[in-house]
CSV table of C-alpha atoms and ligand atoms in Angstrom, one decimal:
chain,number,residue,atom,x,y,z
F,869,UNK,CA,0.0,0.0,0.0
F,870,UNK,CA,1.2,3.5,-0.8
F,871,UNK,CA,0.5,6.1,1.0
F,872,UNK,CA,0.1,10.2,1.0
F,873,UNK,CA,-0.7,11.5,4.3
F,874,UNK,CA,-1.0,14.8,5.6
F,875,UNK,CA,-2.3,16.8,9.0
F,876,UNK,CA,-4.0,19.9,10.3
F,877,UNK,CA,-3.8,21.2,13.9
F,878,UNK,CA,-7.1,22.1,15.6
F,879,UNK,CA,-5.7,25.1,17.3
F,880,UNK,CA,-8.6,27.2,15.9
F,881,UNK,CA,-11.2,27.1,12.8
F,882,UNK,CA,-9.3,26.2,9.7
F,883,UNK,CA,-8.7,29.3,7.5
F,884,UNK,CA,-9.1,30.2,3.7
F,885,UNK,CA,-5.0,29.6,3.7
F,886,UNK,CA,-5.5,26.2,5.4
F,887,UNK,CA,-8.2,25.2,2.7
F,888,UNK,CA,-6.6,26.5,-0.3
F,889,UNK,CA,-2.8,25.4,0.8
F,890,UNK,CA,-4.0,22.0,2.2
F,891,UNK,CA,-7.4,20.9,2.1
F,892,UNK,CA,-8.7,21.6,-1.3
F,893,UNK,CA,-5.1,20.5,-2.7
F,894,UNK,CA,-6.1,17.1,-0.5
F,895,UNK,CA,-9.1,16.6,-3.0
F,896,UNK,CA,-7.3,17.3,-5.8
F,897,UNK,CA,-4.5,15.0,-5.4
F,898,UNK,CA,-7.5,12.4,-4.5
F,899,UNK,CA,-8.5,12.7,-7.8
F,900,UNK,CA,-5.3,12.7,-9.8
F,901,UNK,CA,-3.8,10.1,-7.6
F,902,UNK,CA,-6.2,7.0,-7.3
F,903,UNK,CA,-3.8,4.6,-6.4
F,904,UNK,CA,-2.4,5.8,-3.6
F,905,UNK,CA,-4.2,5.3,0.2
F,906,UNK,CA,-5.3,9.0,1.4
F,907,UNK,CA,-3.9,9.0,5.3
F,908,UNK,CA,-5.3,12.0,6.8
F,909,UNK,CA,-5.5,13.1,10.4
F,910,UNK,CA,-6.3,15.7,12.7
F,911,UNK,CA,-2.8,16.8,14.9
F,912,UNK,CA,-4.5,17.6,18.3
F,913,UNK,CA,-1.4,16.5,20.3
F,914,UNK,CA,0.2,19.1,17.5
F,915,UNK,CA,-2.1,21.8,18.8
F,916,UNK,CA,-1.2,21.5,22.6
F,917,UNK,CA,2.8,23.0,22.0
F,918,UNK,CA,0.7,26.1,22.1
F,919,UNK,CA,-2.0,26.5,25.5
F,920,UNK,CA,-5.3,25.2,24.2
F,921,UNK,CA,-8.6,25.9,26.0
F,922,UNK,CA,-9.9,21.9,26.4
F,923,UNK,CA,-13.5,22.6,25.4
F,924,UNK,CA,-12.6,24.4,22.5
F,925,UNK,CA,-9.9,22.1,21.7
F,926,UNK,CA,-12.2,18.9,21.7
F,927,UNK,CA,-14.6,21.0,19.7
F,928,UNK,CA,-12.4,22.4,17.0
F,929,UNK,CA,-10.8,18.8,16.7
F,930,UNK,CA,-14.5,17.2,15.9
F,931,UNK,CA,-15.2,20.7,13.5
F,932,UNK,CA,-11.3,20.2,11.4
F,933,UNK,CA,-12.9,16.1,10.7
F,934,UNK,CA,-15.9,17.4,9.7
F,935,UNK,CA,-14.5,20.2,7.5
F,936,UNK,CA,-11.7,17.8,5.8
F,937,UNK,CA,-15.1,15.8,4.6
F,938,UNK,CA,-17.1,19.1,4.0
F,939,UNK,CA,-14.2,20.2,1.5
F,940,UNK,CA,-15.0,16.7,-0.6
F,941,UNK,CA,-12.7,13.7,0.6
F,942,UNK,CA,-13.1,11.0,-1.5
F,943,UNK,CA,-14.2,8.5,1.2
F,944,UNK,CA,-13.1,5.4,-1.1
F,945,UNK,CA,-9.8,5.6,-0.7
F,946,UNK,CA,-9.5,7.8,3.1
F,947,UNK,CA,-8.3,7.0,6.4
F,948,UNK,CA,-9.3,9.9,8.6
F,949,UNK,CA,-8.4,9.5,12.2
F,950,UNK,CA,-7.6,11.7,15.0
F,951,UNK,CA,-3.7,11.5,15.9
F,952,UNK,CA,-3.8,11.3,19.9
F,953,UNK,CA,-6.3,7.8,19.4
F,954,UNK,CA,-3.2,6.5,17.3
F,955,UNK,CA,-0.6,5.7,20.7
F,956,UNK,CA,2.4,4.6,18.5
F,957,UNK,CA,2.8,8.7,17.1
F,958,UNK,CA,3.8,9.6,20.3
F,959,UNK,CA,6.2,6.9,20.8
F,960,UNK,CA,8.4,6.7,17.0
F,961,UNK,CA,8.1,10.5,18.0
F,962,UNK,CA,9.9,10.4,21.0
F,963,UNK,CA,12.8,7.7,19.3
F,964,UNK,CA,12.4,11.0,15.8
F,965,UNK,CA,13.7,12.7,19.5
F,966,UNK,CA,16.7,10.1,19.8
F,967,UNK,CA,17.8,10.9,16.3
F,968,UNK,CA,17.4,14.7,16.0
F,969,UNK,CA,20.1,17.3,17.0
F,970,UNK,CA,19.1,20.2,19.1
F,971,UNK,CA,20.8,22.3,16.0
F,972,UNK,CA,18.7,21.3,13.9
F,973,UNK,CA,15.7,21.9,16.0
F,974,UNK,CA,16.8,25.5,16.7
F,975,UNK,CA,17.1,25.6,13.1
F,976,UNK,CA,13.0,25.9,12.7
F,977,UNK,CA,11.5,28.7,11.9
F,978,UNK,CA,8.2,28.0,12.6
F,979,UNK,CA,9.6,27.2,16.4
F,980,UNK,CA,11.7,30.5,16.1
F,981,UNK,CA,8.4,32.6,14.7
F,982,UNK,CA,6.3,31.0,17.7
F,983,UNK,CA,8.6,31.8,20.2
F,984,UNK,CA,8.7,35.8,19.3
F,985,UNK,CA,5.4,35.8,19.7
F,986,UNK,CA,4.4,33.5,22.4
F,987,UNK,CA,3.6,35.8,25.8
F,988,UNK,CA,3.9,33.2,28.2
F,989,UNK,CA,6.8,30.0,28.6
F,990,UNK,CA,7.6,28.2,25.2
F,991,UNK,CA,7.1,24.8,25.9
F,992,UNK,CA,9.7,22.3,25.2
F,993,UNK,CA,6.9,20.3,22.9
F,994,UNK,CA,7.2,23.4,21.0
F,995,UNK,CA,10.7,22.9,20.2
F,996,UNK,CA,10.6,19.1,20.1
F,997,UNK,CA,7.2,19.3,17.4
F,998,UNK,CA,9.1,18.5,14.5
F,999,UNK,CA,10.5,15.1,15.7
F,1000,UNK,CA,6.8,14.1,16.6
F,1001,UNK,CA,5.5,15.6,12.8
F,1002,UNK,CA,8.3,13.2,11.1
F,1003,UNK,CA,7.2,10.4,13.4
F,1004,UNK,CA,3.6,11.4,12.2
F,1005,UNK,CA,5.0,10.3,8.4
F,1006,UNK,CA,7.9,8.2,8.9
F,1007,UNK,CA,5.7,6.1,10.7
F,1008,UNK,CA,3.0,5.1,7.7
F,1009,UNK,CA,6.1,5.3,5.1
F,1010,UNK,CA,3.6,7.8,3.6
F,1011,UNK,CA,5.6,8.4,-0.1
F,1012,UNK,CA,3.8,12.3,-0.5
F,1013,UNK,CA,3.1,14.7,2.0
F,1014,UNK,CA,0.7,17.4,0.8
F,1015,UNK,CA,1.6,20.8,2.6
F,1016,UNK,CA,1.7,24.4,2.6
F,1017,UNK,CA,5.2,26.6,2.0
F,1018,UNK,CA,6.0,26.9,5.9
F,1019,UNK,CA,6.2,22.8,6.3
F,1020,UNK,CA,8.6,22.0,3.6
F,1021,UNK,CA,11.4,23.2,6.1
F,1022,UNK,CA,9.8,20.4,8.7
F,1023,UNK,CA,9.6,17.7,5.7
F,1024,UNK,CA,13.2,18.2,5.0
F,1025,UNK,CA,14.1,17.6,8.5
F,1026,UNK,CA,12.2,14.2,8.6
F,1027,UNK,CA,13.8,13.5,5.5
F,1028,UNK,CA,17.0,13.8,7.1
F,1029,UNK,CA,15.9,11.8,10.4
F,1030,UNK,CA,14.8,9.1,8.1
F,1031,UNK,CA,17.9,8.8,6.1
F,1032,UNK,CA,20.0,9.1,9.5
F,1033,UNK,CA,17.7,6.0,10.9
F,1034,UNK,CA,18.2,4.3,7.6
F,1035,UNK,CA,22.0,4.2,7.3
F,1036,UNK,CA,22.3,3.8,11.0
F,1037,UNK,CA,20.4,0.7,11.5
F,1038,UNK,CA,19.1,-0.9,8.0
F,1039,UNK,CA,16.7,0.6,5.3
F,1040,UNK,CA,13.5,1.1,7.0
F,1041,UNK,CA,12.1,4.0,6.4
F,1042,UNK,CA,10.5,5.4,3.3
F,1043,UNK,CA,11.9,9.2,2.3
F,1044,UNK,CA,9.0,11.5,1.8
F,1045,UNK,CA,8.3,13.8,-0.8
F,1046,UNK,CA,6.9,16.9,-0.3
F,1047,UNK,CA,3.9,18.2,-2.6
F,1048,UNK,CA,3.2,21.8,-2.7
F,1049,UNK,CA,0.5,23.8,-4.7
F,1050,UNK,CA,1.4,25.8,-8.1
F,1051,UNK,CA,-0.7,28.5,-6.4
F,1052,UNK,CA,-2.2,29.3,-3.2
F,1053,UNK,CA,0.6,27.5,-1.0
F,1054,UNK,CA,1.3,30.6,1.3
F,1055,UNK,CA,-2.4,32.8,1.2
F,1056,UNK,CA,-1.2,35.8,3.5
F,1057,UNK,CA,-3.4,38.1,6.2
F,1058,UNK,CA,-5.8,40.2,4.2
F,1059,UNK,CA,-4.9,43.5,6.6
F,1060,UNK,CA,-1.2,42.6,6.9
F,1061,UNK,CA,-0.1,40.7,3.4
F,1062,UNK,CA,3.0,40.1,4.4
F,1063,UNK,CA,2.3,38.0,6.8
F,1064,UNK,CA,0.8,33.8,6.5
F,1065,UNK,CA,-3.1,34.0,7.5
F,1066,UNK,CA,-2.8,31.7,10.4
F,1067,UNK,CA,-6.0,30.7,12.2
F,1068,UNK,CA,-4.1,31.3,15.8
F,1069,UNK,CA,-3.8,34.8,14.8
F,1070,UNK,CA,-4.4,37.9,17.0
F,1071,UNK,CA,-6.4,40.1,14.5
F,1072,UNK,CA,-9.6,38.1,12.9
F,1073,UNK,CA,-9.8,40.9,10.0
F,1074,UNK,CA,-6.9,39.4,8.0
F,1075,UNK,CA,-8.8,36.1,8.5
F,1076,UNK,CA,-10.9,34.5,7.3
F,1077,UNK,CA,-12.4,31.4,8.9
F,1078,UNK,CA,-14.0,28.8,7.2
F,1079,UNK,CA,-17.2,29.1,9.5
F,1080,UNK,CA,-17.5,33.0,9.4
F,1081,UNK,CA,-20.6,34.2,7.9
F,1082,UNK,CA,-21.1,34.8,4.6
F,1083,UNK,CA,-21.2,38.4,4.8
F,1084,UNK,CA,-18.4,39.0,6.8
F,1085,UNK,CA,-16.9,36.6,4.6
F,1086,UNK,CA,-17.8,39.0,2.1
F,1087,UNK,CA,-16.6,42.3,4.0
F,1088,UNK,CA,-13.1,41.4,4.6
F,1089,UNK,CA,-12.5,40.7,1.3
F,1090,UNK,CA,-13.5,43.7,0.5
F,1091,UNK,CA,-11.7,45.9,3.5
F,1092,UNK,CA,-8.4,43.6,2.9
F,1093,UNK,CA,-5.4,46.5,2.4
F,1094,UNK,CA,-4.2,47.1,-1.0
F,1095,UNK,CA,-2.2,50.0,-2.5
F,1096,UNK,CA,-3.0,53.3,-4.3
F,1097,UNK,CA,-2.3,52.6,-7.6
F,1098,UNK,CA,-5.5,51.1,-8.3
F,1099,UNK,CA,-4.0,48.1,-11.4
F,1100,UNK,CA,-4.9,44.9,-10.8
F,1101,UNK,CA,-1.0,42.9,-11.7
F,1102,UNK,CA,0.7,40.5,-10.1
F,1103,UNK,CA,4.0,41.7,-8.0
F,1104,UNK,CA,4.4,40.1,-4.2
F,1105,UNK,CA,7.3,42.6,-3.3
F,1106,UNK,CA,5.7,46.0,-4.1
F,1107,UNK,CA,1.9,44.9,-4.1
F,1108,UNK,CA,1.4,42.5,-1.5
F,1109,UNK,CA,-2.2,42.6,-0.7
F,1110,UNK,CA,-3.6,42.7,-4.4
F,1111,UNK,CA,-1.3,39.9,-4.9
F,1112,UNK,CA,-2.6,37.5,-2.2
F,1113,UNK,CA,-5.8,38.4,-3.4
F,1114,UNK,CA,-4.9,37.5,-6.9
F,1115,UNK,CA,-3.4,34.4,-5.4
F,1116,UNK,CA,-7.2,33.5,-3.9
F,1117,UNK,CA,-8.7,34.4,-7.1
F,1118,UNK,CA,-6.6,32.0,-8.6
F,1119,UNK,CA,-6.6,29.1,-6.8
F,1120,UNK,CA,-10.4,29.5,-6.8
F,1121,UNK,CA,-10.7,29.9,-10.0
F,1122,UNK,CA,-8.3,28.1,-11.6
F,1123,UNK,CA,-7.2,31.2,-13.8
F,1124,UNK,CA,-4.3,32.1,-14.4
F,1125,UNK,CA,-2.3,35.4,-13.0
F,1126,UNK,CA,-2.0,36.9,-16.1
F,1127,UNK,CA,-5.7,35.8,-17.7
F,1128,UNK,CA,-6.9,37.6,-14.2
F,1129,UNK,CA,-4.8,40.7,-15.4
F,1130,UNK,CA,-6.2,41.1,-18.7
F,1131,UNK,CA,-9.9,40.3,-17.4
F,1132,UNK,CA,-9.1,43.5,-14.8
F,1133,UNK,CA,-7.5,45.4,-17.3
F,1134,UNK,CA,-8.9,49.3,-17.0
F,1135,UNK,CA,-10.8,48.3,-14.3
F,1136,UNK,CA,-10.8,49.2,-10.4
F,1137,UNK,CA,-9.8,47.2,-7.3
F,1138,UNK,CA,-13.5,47.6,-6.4
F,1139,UNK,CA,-14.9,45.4,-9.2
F,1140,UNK,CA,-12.4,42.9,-8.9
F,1141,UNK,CA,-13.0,43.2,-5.1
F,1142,UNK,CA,-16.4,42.5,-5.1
F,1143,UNK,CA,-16.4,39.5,-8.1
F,1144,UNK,CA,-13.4,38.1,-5.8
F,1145,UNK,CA,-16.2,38.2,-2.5
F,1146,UNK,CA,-18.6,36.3,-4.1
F,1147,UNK,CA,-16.3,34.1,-5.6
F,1148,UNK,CA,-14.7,33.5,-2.5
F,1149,UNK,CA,-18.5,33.3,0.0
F,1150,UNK,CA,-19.4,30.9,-3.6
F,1151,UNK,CA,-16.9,28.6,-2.7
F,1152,UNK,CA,-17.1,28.7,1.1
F,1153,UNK,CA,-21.0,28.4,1.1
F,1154,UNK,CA,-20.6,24.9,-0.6
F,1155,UNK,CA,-18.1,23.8,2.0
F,1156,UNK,CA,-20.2,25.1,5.0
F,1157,UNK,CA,-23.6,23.5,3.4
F,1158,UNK,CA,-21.9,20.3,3.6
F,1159,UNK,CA,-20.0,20.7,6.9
F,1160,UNK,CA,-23.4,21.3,8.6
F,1161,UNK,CA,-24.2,17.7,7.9
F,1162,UNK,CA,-21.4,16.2,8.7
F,1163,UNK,CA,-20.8,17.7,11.9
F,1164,UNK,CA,-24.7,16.6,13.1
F,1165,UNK,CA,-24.3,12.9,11.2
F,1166,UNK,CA,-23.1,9.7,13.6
F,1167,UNK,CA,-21.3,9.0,10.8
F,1168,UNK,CA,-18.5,11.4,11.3
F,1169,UNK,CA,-17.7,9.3,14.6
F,1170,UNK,CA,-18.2,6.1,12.7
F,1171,UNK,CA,-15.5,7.1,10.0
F,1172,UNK,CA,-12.8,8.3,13.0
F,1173,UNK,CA,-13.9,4.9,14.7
F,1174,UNK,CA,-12.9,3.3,11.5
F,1175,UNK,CA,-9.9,5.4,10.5
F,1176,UNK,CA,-8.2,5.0,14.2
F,1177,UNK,CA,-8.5,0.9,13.7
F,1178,UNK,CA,-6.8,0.9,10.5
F,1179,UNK,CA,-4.1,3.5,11.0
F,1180,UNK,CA,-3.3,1.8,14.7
F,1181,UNK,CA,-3.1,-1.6,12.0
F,1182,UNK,CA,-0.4,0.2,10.3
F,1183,UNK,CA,1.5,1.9,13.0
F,1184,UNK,CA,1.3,-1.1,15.8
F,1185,UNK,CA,3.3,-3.7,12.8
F,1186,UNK,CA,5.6,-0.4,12.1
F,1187,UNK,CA,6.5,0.2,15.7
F,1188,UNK,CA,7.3,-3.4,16.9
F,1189,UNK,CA,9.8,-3.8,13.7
F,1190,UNK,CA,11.4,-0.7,14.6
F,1191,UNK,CA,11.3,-1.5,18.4
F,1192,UNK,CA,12.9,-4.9,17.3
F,1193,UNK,CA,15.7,-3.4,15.1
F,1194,UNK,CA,17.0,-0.9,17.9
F,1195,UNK,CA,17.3,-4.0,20.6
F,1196,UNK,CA,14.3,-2.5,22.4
F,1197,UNK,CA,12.5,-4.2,24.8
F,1198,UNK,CA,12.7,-7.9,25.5
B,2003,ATP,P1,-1.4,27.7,13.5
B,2003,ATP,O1,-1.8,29.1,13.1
B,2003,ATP,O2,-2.0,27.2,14.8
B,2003,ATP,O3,0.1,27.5,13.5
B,2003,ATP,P2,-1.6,26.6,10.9
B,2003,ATP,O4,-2.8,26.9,10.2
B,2003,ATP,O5,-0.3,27.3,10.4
B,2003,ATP,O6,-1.9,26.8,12.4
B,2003,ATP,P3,-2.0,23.8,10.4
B,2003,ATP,O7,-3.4,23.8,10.9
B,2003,ATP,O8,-1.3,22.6,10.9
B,2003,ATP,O9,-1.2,25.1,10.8
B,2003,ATP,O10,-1.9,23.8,8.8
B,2003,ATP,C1,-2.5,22.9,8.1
B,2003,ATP,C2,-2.0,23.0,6.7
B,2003,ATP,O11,-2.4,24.2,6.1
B,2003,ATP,C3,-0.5,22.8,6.5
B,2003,ATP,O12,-0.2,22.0,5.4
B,2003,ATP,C4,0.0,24.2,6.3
B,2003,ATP,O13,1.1,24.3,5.5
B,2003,ATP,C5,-1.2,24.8,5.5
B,2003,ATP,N1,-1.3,26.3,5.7
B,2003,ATP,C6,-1.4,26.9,6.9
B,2003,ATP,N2,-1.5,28.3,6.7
B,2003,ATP,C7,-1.5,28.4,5.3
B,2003,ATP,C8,-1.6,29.6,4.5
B,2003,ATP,N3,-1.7,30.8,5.0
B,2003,ATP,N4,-1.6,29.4,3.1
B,2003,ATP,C9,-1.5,28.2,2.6
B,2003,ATP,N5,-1.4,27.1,3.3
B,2003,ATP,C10,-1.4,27.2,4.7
B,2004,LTN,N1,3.1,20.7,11.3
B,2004,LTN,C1,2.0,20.9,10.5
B,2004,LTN,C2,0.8,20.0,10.8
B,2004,LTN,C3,1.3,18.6,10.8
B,2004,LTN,C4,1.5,17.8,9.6
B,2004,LTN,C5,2.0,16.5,10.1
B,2004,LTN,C6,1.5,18.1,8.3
B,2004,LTN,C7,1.5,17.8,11.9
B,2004,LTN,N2,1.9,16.5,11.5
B,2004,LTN,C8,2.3,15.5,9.2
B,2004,LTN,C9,1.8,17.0,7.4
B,2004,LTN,C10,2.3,15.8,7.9
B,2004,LTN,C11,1.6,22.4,10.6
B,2004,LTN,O1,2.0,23.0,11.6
B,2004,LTN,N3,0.9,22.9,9.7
């Protein structure tokens, strides 16, 4: 069985960036990959490096399933599972631990960026996180990994960690590949485009979550920041914001940069403002229709029920050959 396996952390409501960079891609590489097994799981134990409210954890965790099948999983060929019912992460986590060098862990941005902007302690499972994200993998031999632009530096690392394992013991892990979107793989705040939306962040306006309403949707589209000069082109260093919101458009769309030039051509930022609203509320209203059904339906806990048997199938063989190859246990 091949695999390609990915993970979002409920630390809050997935975000238009989450959906285009991740979960839409999911469903499009279900569809252009059929052979492969989709492994695809909800990183709660992810979310705790940060504090997490338990209500709202438990909540958001059920809400991230539910939206992963809202967004149009093909549940033929899915395993969807939560990753704390799946013991063995935490354990080939803690040996990813063994084999990782502190340098290398300093190394992370995302840990670096988290720890400017964490008020209180930073956590030692914040530092430590990428050992448990390449056990996450390593541990399925998933061959893809479908991500957004600020994971590639973690996939290289367990890259590295499996290669290490592999010519320190015997060849046992598979090396992942990365797979990143064309376009839409780094969607940035709408009121500060130069920074990733990130659904932990401080200031909802630059956000926007997958469960807002559809007309605040709508509004922040429309009040995201732009620039005076009032031409719609593409240019991420001097035009940030109408390029992130060229970047939606696209990855909506499927047009291309320049097409979505030419088809703003003499126009102002408020038509392609308000066509980019309603494309965007279009293409969240389908997703929310569906996720209201999902998230009443028993059969969201009957696929997690289903997806935690078959993934602990996987990871229970994985684990006991490693165990067996390090002269662990008895
Ligand atoms: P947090 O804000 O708590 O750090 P996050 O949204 O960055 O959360 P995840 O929920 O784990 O982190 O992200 C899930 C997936 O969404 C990952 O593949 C990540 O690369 C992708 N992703 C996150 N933010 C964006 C974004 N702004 N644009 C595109 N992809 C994104
Ligand atoms: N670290 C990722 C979430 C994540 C993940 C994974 C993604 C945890 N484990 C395994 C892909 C594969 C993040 O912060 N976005």
């Amino acid at each position: 069985m091949k695999f390609v396996l990915s993970g979002v952390k409920p630390t809050g409501i997935p975000t238009l960036g989450n959906y285009l960079g991740a979960l839409k891609n999911f469903v499009r590489l279900q569809n252009e990959m059929k052979e492969f097994e989709f492994l695809i799981f909800v990183a709660d134990l992810h979310a705790i490096t940060t504090p997490q409210d338990p209500q709202e954890l438990k909540e958001h965790t059920r809400s991230v399933a539910a939206l992963y099948l809202a967004s149009g999983l093909d549940l033929d060929n899915l395993t969807l599972f939560i990753q704390s019912e799946v013991h063995e992460h935490v354990e080939l986590g803690y040996v990813m631990q063994s084999l990782a060098y502190m340098g290398e862990l300093e190394r992370m941005t995302q840990y670096k960026d988290k720890m400017q902007k964490q008020v209180q302690g930073v956590t030692s499972a914040l530092f430590t996180y990428p050992a448990l994200m390449a056990a996450d993998i390593l541990l399925y031999d998933a061959s893809y990994v479908p991500v957004g632009d600020d994971q590639i530096q973690h996939l290289e690392l367990t890259r590295n960690l499996a290669t290490r394992f592999n010519n320190r013991y015997h060849d046992f892990f598979t090396v992942p590949e990365p797979l990143t979107v064309k376009v839409g793989s780094r969607i940035m705040d709408l009121q500060s485009p130069t920074n990733k939306m990130d659904k932990s962040a401080e200031n909802p306006k630059g956000c926007i979550s997958l469960l807002d309403s559809i007309p605040t949707i709508k509004k922040k589209i429309k009040a995201a920041v732009t620039d005076n000069e009032a031409k719609v082109y593409f240019d991420s260093e001097k035009k940030p914001g109408i390029s992130n919101l060229m970047t939606i458009y696209s990855s909506i769309t499927g047009d291309s940069l320049q097409a979505i030039t030419a088809l703003y051509e003499g126009k102002g930022y408020g038509d392609f403002k308000n066509d980019l609203a309603e494309i965007v509320a279009k293409e969240i209203e389908q997703v929310q229709t569906k996720y209201f059904e999902w998230i009443h339906s028993p059969m969201l806990d009957e696929i997690l029920d289903e997806g935690k048997a078959r993934a602990s199938m996987f990871a229970r063989s994985k684990l006991q050959k490693l165990y067996s190859l390090m002269g662990i246990g008895r």
